[in-house]
Coordinates of C-alpha atoms in Angstrom, one line a residue:
M1 CA 0.0 0.0 0.0
S2 CA 1.5 3.3 -1.1
K3 CA 0.1 6.8 -0.7
L4 CA 0.8 9.8 -2.9
L5 CA -0.6 13.2 -3.8
F6 CA -1.3 14.4 -7.3
T7 CA -2.4 17.9 -8.3
S8 CA -4.0 19.3 -11.5
E9 CA -5.2 22.8 -12.3
S10 CA -7.8 24.4 -14.5
V11 CA -8.6 28.0 -15.5
T12 CA -11.8 29.8 -16.3
E13 CA -12.7 31.2 -19.7
G14 CA -11.6 34.6 -18.6
H15 CA -8.0 33.6 -18.0
P16 CA -5.8 35.6 -20.5
D17 CA -4.5 32.4 -22.2
K18 CA -7.9 31.0 -22.5
V19 CA -9.3 34.2 -24.0
C20 CA -6.7 33.7 -26.8
D21 CA -7.6 30.0 -27.2
Q22 CA -11.3 30.9 -27.6
I23 CA -10.6 33.7 -30.1
S24 CA -8.4 31.4 -32.2
D25 CA -11.0 28.6 -32.2
A26 CA -13.8 31.0 -32.9
V27 CA -12.0 32.2 -36.0
L28 CA -11.4 28.5 -37.0
D29 CA -15.1 27.7 -36.5
A30 CA -16.2 30.7 -38.7
I31 CA -13.9 29.6 -41.5
L32 CA -14.8 25.9 -41.4
E33 CA -18.5 26.8 -41.5
K34 CA -17.9 28.3 -44.9
D35 CA -14.9 26.3 -46.2
K36 CA -14.4 22.7 -45.0
N37 CA -11.1 22.5 -46.9
A38 CA -9.5 25.5 -45.3
H39 CA -6.1 25.3 -43.8
V40 CA -6.0 27.3 -40.6
A41 CA -3.2 28.0 -38.1
C42 CA -4.5 30.9 -36.1
E43 CA -2.9 32.3 -32.9
T44 CA -3.9 35.2 -30.7
T45 CA -2.2 37.3 -28.1
V46 CA -3.8 39.8 -25.7
T47 CA -2.6 42.4 -23.4
T48 CA -4.0 45.7 -21.9
G49 CA -6.3 47.2 -24.5
M50 CA -5.0 45.1 -27.4
V51 CA -5.7 41.9 -29.3
H52 CA -3.4 40.6 -32.0
V53 CA -4.6 37.7 -34.2
M54 CA -2.0 36.2 -36.4
G55 CA -1.1 33.1 -38.3
E56 CA -1.4 31.2 -41.6
I57 CA -4.8 30.8 -43.2
S58 CA -5.5 29.4 -46.7
T59 CA -9.2 29.7 -47.6
E60 CA -11.6 30.9 -50.3
C61 CA -14.0 32.5 -47.8
Y62 CA -14.0 35.7 -45.8
V63 CA -14.6 36.1 -42.1
D64 CA -14.6 39.3 -40.0
I65 CA -11.8 38.5 -37.6
P66 CA -12.0 41.7 -35.5
A67 CA -15.8 41.2 -35.0
I68 CA -15.3 37.6 -34.0
A69 CA -12.7 38.5 -31.5
R70 CA -14.8 41.3 -30.0
K71 CA -17.8 38.9 -29.6
V72 CA -15.8 36.3 -27.9
I73 CA -14.3 38.8 -25.4
N74 CA -17.8 40.3 -24.6
D75 CA -19.4 36.9 -24.2
I76 CA -16.7 35.9 -21.7
G77 CA -17.6 38.9 -19.6
Y78 CA -15.0 41.5 -20.5
N79 CA -17.7 44.0 -21.5
D80 CA -17.1 46.7 -18.9
P81 CA -14.3 49.4 -19.3
K82 CA -13.9 49.3 -15.5
C83 CA -12.1 46.0 -15.9
G84 CA -9.5 47.7 -18.0
F85 CA -10.2 45.4 -21.0
D86 CA -13.4 45.0 -22.9
G87 CA -14.5 43.8 -26.3
D88 CA -15.9 47.1 -27.5
T89 CA -12.9 49.4 -26.9
C90 CA -9.9 47.2 -27.3
A91 CA -7.8 47.4 -30.5
V92 CA -7.8 44.3 -32.7
L93 CA -4.8 43.8 -35.0
T94 CA -4.6 41.1 -37.7
S95 CA -1.5 39.6 -39.3
I96 CA -2.5 36.8 -41.6
D97 CA -0.5 35.0 -44.3
S98 CA -1.4 31.9 -46.4
Q99 CA -0.1 28.5 -45.5
S100 CA 3.4 27.7 -46.8
A101 CA 3.3 25.9 -50.2
D102 CA 5.9 23.5 -49.0
I103 CA 3.7 22.4 -46.2
A104 CA 0.5 22.3 -48.3
M105 CA 2.2 20.1 -50.8
G106 CA 2.6 17.3 -48.2
V107 CA -0.9 17.8 -46.6
N108 CA -3.0 18.0 -49.8
E109 CA -1.3 14.8 -51.2
S110 CA 0.3 12.4 -48.8
Y111 CA 3.2 10.1 -49.4
E112 CA 4.0 6.5 -48.4
I113 CA 7.5 5.3 -47.8
K114 CA 8.2 2.2 -49.9
D115 CA 11.7 0.7 -50.2
G116 CA 13.2 4.0 -49.0
E117 CA 11.3 6.0 -51.6
S118 CA 8.3 8.3 -51.2
E119 CA 5.3 7.5 -53.4
S120 CA 2.0 9.4 -53.7
N121 CA -1.0 7.4 -52.3
N122 CA -3.8 10.0 -52.9
Q123 CA -4.4 10.4 -49.2
I124 CA -4.2 13.4 -46.9
G125 CA -0.8 13.7 -45.3
A126 CA -0.1 14.7 -41.7
G127 CA 0.2 18.4 -41.4
D128 CA 3.4 18.1 -39.4
Q129 CA 5.7 15.6 -37.7
G130 CA 5.3 14.9 -34.0
M131 CA 3.8 12.7 -31.4
M132 CA 0.5 12.9 -29.7
F133 CA -0.8 11.1 -26.5
G134 CA -4.2 10.0 -25.4
Y135 CA -5.2 8.7 -22.0
A136 CA -8.1 7.2 -20.1
C137 CA -8.6 5.6 -16.7
D138 CA -11.5 4.3 -14.7
E139 CA -11.4 7.0 -11.9
T140 CA -14.5 8.9 -13.2
E141 CA -17.6 8.3 -15.2
E142 CA -16.0 10.1 -18.2
L143 CA -12.9 7.9 -17.8
M144 CA -10.7 10.9 -16.9
P145 CA -8.2 11.4 -14.1
L146 CA -10.0 12.7 -11.0
P147 CA -7.8 15.7 -10.3
I148 CA -8.3 17.4 -13.7
S149 CA -12.0 16.3 -13.8
L150 CA -12.7 18.1 -10.5
A151 CA -10.5 21.1 -11.3
H152 CA -12.5 21.7 -14.6
K153 CA -15.8 21.3 -12.8
L154 CA -14.8 23.9 -10.2
S155 CA -13.8 26.3 -12.9
K156 CA -17.1 25.8 -14.8
Q157 CA -19.0 26.3 -11.5
L158 CA -17.0 29.4 -10.8
T159 CA -18.0 30.8 -14.1
K160 CA -21.6 29.7 -13.7
V161 CA -22.2 31.5 -10.4
R162 CA -20.6 34.7 -11.9
K163 CA -22.8 34.6 -15.1
D164 CA -26.1 33.6 -13.4
G165 CA -25.8 36.4 -10.8
T166 CA -25.4 34.2 -7.8
L167 CA -22.1 35.9 -7.0
P168 CA -22.2 39.1 -9.1
Y169 CA -19.0 40.6 -7.7
L170 CA -16.9 38.0 -9.4
R171 CA -14.9 38.9 -12.6
P172 CA -14.0 36.6 -15.5
D173 CA -10.4 35.6 -14.6
G174 CA -9.9 32.6 -12.3
K175 CA -8.0 29.4 -11.6
T176 CA -8.7 26.2 -9.7
Q177 CA -6.5 23.4 -8.4
V178 CA -7.2 20.1 -6.9
T179 CA -4.9 17.8 -5.0
V180 CA -6.1 14.2 -4.7
E181 CA -4.7 11.6 -2.3
Y182 CA -4.1 8.1 -3.8
D183 CA -3.8 4.9 -1.9
D184 CA -2.5 2.0 -3.9
E185 CA -3.2 4.0 -7.1
R186 CA -6.9 4.6 -6.2
P187 CA -8.2 8.0 -5.2
V188 CA -9.3 8.1 -1.6
R189 CA -9.5 11.7 -0.5
I190 CA -9.4 15.3 -1.7
D191 CA -6.4 16.8 0.1
T192 CA -6.4 20.4 -1.1
V193 CA -8.7 22.7 -3.1
V194 CA -7.3 26.0 -4.3
I195 CA -9.4 28.7 -6.0
S196 CA -8.1 32.1 -7.1
T197 CA -10.8 34.4 -8.6
Q198 CA -10.9 37.9 -9.8
H199 CA -13.4 40.1 -8.0
N200 CA -14.7 43.6 -7.5
E201 CA -12.7 45.8 -5.2
D202 CA -15.5 46.5 -2.8
V203 CA -16.1 42.8 -1.6
T204 CA -14.4 41.5 1.5
L205 CA -12.1 38.5 1.5
E206 CA -14.2 36.9 4.2
K207 CA -17.3 37.0 2.0
I208 CA -15.5 35.6 -1.0
R209 CA -14.1 32.7 1.0
A210 CA -17.5 31.9 2.5
D211 CA -19.4 32.2 -0.8
L212 CA -17.0 30.1 -2.8
T213 CA -17.0 27.4 -0.2
E214 CA -20.8 27.3 -0.2
Y215 CA -21.6 27.9 -3.9
V216 CA -18.6 26.5 -5.8
I217 CA -16.7 23.9 -3.8
R218 CA -19.5 22.1 -1.9
P219 CA -21.7 21.4 -5.0
I220 CA -18.7 19.9 -6.8
I221 CA -16.4 18.0 -4.5
P222 CA -17.8 14.5 -3.6
K223 CA -18.8 14.4 0.1
E224 CA -17.2 10.9 0.5
L225 CA -13.8 12.3 -0.6
F226 CA -14.2 15.6 1.4
E227 CA -12.2 14.6 4.5
D228 CA -9.8 17.0 6.3
T229 CA -9.6 18.9 3.0
K230 CA -7.6 22.1 3.1
I231 CA -9.4 25.0 1.3
L232 CA -7.3 27.9 0.0
I233 CA -9.3 30.7 -1.6
N234 CA -7.5 33.8 -3.0
P235 CA -4.4 33.0 -0.9
T236 CA -2.8 36.4 -1.6
G237 CA -5.8 38.1 -0.2
R238 CA -6.7 40.2 -3.2
F239 CA -7.3 39.6 -6.9
V240 CA -8.9 42.8 -8.4
I241 CA -6.5 43.3 -11.3
G242 CA -6.9 40.4 -13.7
G243 CA -7.5 39.2 -17.2
P244 CA -5.3 40.7 -20.0
V245 CA -4.6 43.8 -17.8
G246 CA -3.0 41.7 -15.1
D247 CA -1.2 39.3 -17.4
S248 CA -0.7 38.9 -21.2
G249 CA -2.3 35.9 -22.9
L250 CA -1.2 33.6 -25.7
T251 CA -2.9 30.8 -27.6
G252 CA -1.6 27.3 -26.8
R253 CA -0.1 28.1 -23.4
K254 CA -2.4 25.9 -21.4
I255 CA -1.8 22.5 -23.0
I256 CA -1.8 20.5 -19.8
V257 CA -5.1 22.1 -18.7
D258 CA -6.5 21.2 -22.2
T259 CA -5.7 17.5 -21.8
Y260 CA -5.1 15.4 -18.6
G261 CA -3.8 17.8 -16.0
G262 CA -0.3 16.3 -16.2
F263 CA -1.5 12.8 -15.4
S264 CA -0.4 11.6 -18.8
R265 CA 2.5 12.4 -21.1
H266 CA 2.0 15.2 -23.6
G267 CA 3.5 15.6 -27.1
G268 CA 3.8 19.3 -26.8
G269 CA 1.4 20.5 -29.5
A270 CA -1.4 22.9 -28.8
F271 CA -4.9 22.5 -30.2
S272 CA -6.7 25.8 -30.5
G273 CA -6.8 27.6 -33.9
K274 CA -5.6 24.6 -35.9
D275 CA -7.7 22.9 -38.5
P276 CA -8.0 19.0 -38.2
T277 CA -5.3 18.3 -40.9
K278 CA -2.9 19.3 -38.1
V279 CA -2.3 16.1 -36.2
D280 CA -1.4 18.1 -33.1
R281 CA -5.2 18.3 -32.8
S282 CA -6.8 15.5 -34.7
A283 CA -4.4 12.7 -33.6
A284 CA -4.6 13.9 -30.0
Y285 CA -8.3 13.5 -30.1
Y286 CA -8.0 10.1 -31.8
S287 CA -5.5 8.8 -29.3
R288 CA -7.9 9.7 -26.6
Y289 CA -10.7 7.9 -28.5
I290 CA -8.5 4.8 -28.7
A291 CA -7.5 4.9 -25.0
K292 CA -11.0 5.5 -23.8
N293 CA -12.4 2.5 -25.8
I294 CA -9.7 0.2 -24.3
V295 CA -10.6 1.2 -20.8
A296 CA -14.4 1.1 -21.5
A297 CA -13.9 -2.4 -22.8
K298 CA -12.3 -3.2 -19.5
L299 CA -9.1 -4.4 -21.2
A300 CA -7.2 -2.1 -18.8
R301 CA -7.9 0.1 -15.8
K302 CA -5.8 2.9 -17.3
C303 CA -4.3 3.3 -20.8
E304 CA -2.0 5.7 -22.6
V305 CA -1.8 5.7 -26.4
Q306 CA 0.9 7.4 -28.5
L307 CA 0.6 8.2 -32.2
A308 CA 3.6 9.6 -34.1
Y309 CA 3.6 11.1 -37.6
A310 CA 5.9 12.4 -40.3
I311 CA 4.9 15.4 -42.3
G312 CA 3.2 14.5 -45.6
V313 CA 2.8 10.8 -44.7
A314 CA -0.6 9.5 -44.0
K315 CA 0.1 6.4 -41.8
P316 CA 1.6 7.0 -38.3
V317 CA 5.2 6.0 -38.0
S318 CA 4.4 4.4 -34.7
I319 CA 1.5 3.4 -32.5
M320 CA 2.2 2.6 -28.8
V321 CA -0.1 1.4 -26.0
D322 CA 0.9 1.5 -22.4
T323 CA -1.5 0.1 -19.7
F324 CA 1.0 0.5 -16.8
G325 CA 0.6 -3.1 -15.8
T326 CA -3.2 -2.9 -15.6
G327 CA -4.0 -4.6 -19.0
K328 CA -5.7 -8.0 -19.4
H329 CA -3.4 -8.6 -22.3
S330 CA 0.1 -7.5 -23.1
D331 CA 0.7 -4.0 -24.4
A332 CA 2.0 -5.5 -27.6
E333 CA -1.2 -7.5 -28.1
L334 CA -3.3 -4.4 -27.5
S335 CA -1.2 -2.4 -29.9
S336 CA -1.9 -5.0 -32.5
A337 CA -5.6 -4.9 -31.8
V338 CA -5.6 -1.1 -32.2
K339 CA -4.0 -1.3 -35.6
K340 CA -6.8 -3.7 -36.7
V341 CA -9.7 -1.6 -35.3
F342 CA -8.6 2.0 -35.7
D343 CA -7.6 3.8 -38.9
C344 CA -5.1 6.4 -37.8
R345 CA -4.6 8.2 -41.1
P346 CA -5.5 11.9 -40.9
K347 CA -8.2 11.7 -43.6
S348 CA -9.9 8.8 -41.8
I349 CA -9.6 10.5 -38.4
I350 CA -11.3 13.6 -39.8
R351 CA -14.1 11.6 -41.3
E352 CA -14.7 9.3 -38.4
L353 CA -14.7 12.0 -35.8
D354 CA -16.5 14.5 -38.1
L355 CA -13.8 17.1 -37.3
T356 CA -14.8 19.5 -40.1
N357 CA -18.2 19.8 -38.5
T358 CA -17.1 20.1 -34.9
A359 CA -17.6 23.3 -33.0
Y360 CA -14.2 24.0 -31.4
L361 CA -15.0 27.2 -29.5
P362 CA -16.8 25.4 -26.7
L363 CA -13.8 23.1 -26.3
A364 CA -11.4 26.0 -25.9
A365 CA -12.1 26.3 -22.1
Y366 CA -12.5 23.6 -19.5
G367 CA -10.7 20.9 -21.4
H368 CA -10.8 19.1 -24.8
M369 CA -10.9 15.6 -23.2
G370 CA -13.7 14.1 -21.2
R371 CA -16.2 16.5 -22.8
E372 CA -19.2 14.2 -23.0
D373 CA -21.4 17.2 -22.3
L374 CA -20.5 18.5 -25.8
G375 CA -21.2 15.2 -27.7
V376 CA -17.8 15.1 -29.4
K377 CA -17.1 11.8 -31.1
W378 CA -13.7 11.1 -29.6
E379 CA -15.6 10.5 -26.3
N380 CA -17.7 7.7 -27.8
T381 CA -17.1 4.1 -26.8
D382 CA -18.4 2.5 -29.9
K383 CA -15.4 0.4 -30.7
V384 CA -15.6 -1.7 -27.5
D385 CA -17.1 -4.8 -29.2
K386 CA -14.5 -4.7 -32.1
L387 CA -11.7 -4.5 -29.7
L388 CA -13.0 -7.4 -27.6
S389 CA -13.5 -9.5 -30.8
C390 CA -9.7 -9.3 -31.4
F391 CA -9.2 -11.4 -28.3
E392 CA -11.9 -14.1 -28.9

């Protein structure tokens, strides 16, 4: 029996980095709605009074990027000049180029390596080289690690009580953090909950701490795990200056928040603002899909899947399954089953997960994985029977 503590964090949609992720994905959504074949790599940065949207976009349609950015900012809740940043008065700059022809050449027509030579195979090639990881475990109903699951739920609840008027003194920026105690690799207790939230300057710290305990923490943290739990709310004592005024933001700077809270390895690629030909995004979703089906089939209690690609090549250069000793079959046997059941080529991933018709803006805050609430297809467990048939 061994005990350990593991911590994951989440942030609200008003966090500066998340503001940027949402703007980038809103631009992507607007383009894909008009042009399913567009190539988009859109990044955003924000600071006091300014938004800069940049990147490489190849499309035949037009979207009003400044208007999109302003709507996202106002919808988040930055719509009052008193906060020092709002969607109506901030400057919005755009710096957009088309995708490099050298990259497009490999994406539009993929290549297959045969006898050391590259041959066209009339498939879509991976938009870049790299490795992507997917993970699942049986700690929660959505098969996500408990620390990140609870951290996201706290962040969503923090935003809910702000927007519905329960706690009207709250402002959009905020962070949550949950530390879970594990005994023999099973979660047994919530050790610490940390919440830092932006607020109006006229509210007392005592009221903030009492209200967040009552309206944010208690509705989310399971009672059976709430034992001698330490609660830290606004530990510095004051959080009035926040959002892009308090800290600049950048797309893709919360990749651990977006995935598994550090519980699983990460290939390093961000998601937001990238169309699904970028395997940073699509293959990360697909590896989650694979891992979740393996755990849902009860072939393992926890599972990590790695997919790796070469730019312009359709098939992954490697597929790895790691069940950390919890698998009913060897990792090599499970890897073999994955290759039989799942088609990991980008074109097949895009089609199977319907990625050109997915709304990405709702995913840009509170995590891309475990989002059963959004009905995304990489959270489906429809390959369980096919996986099990590989071992009959």
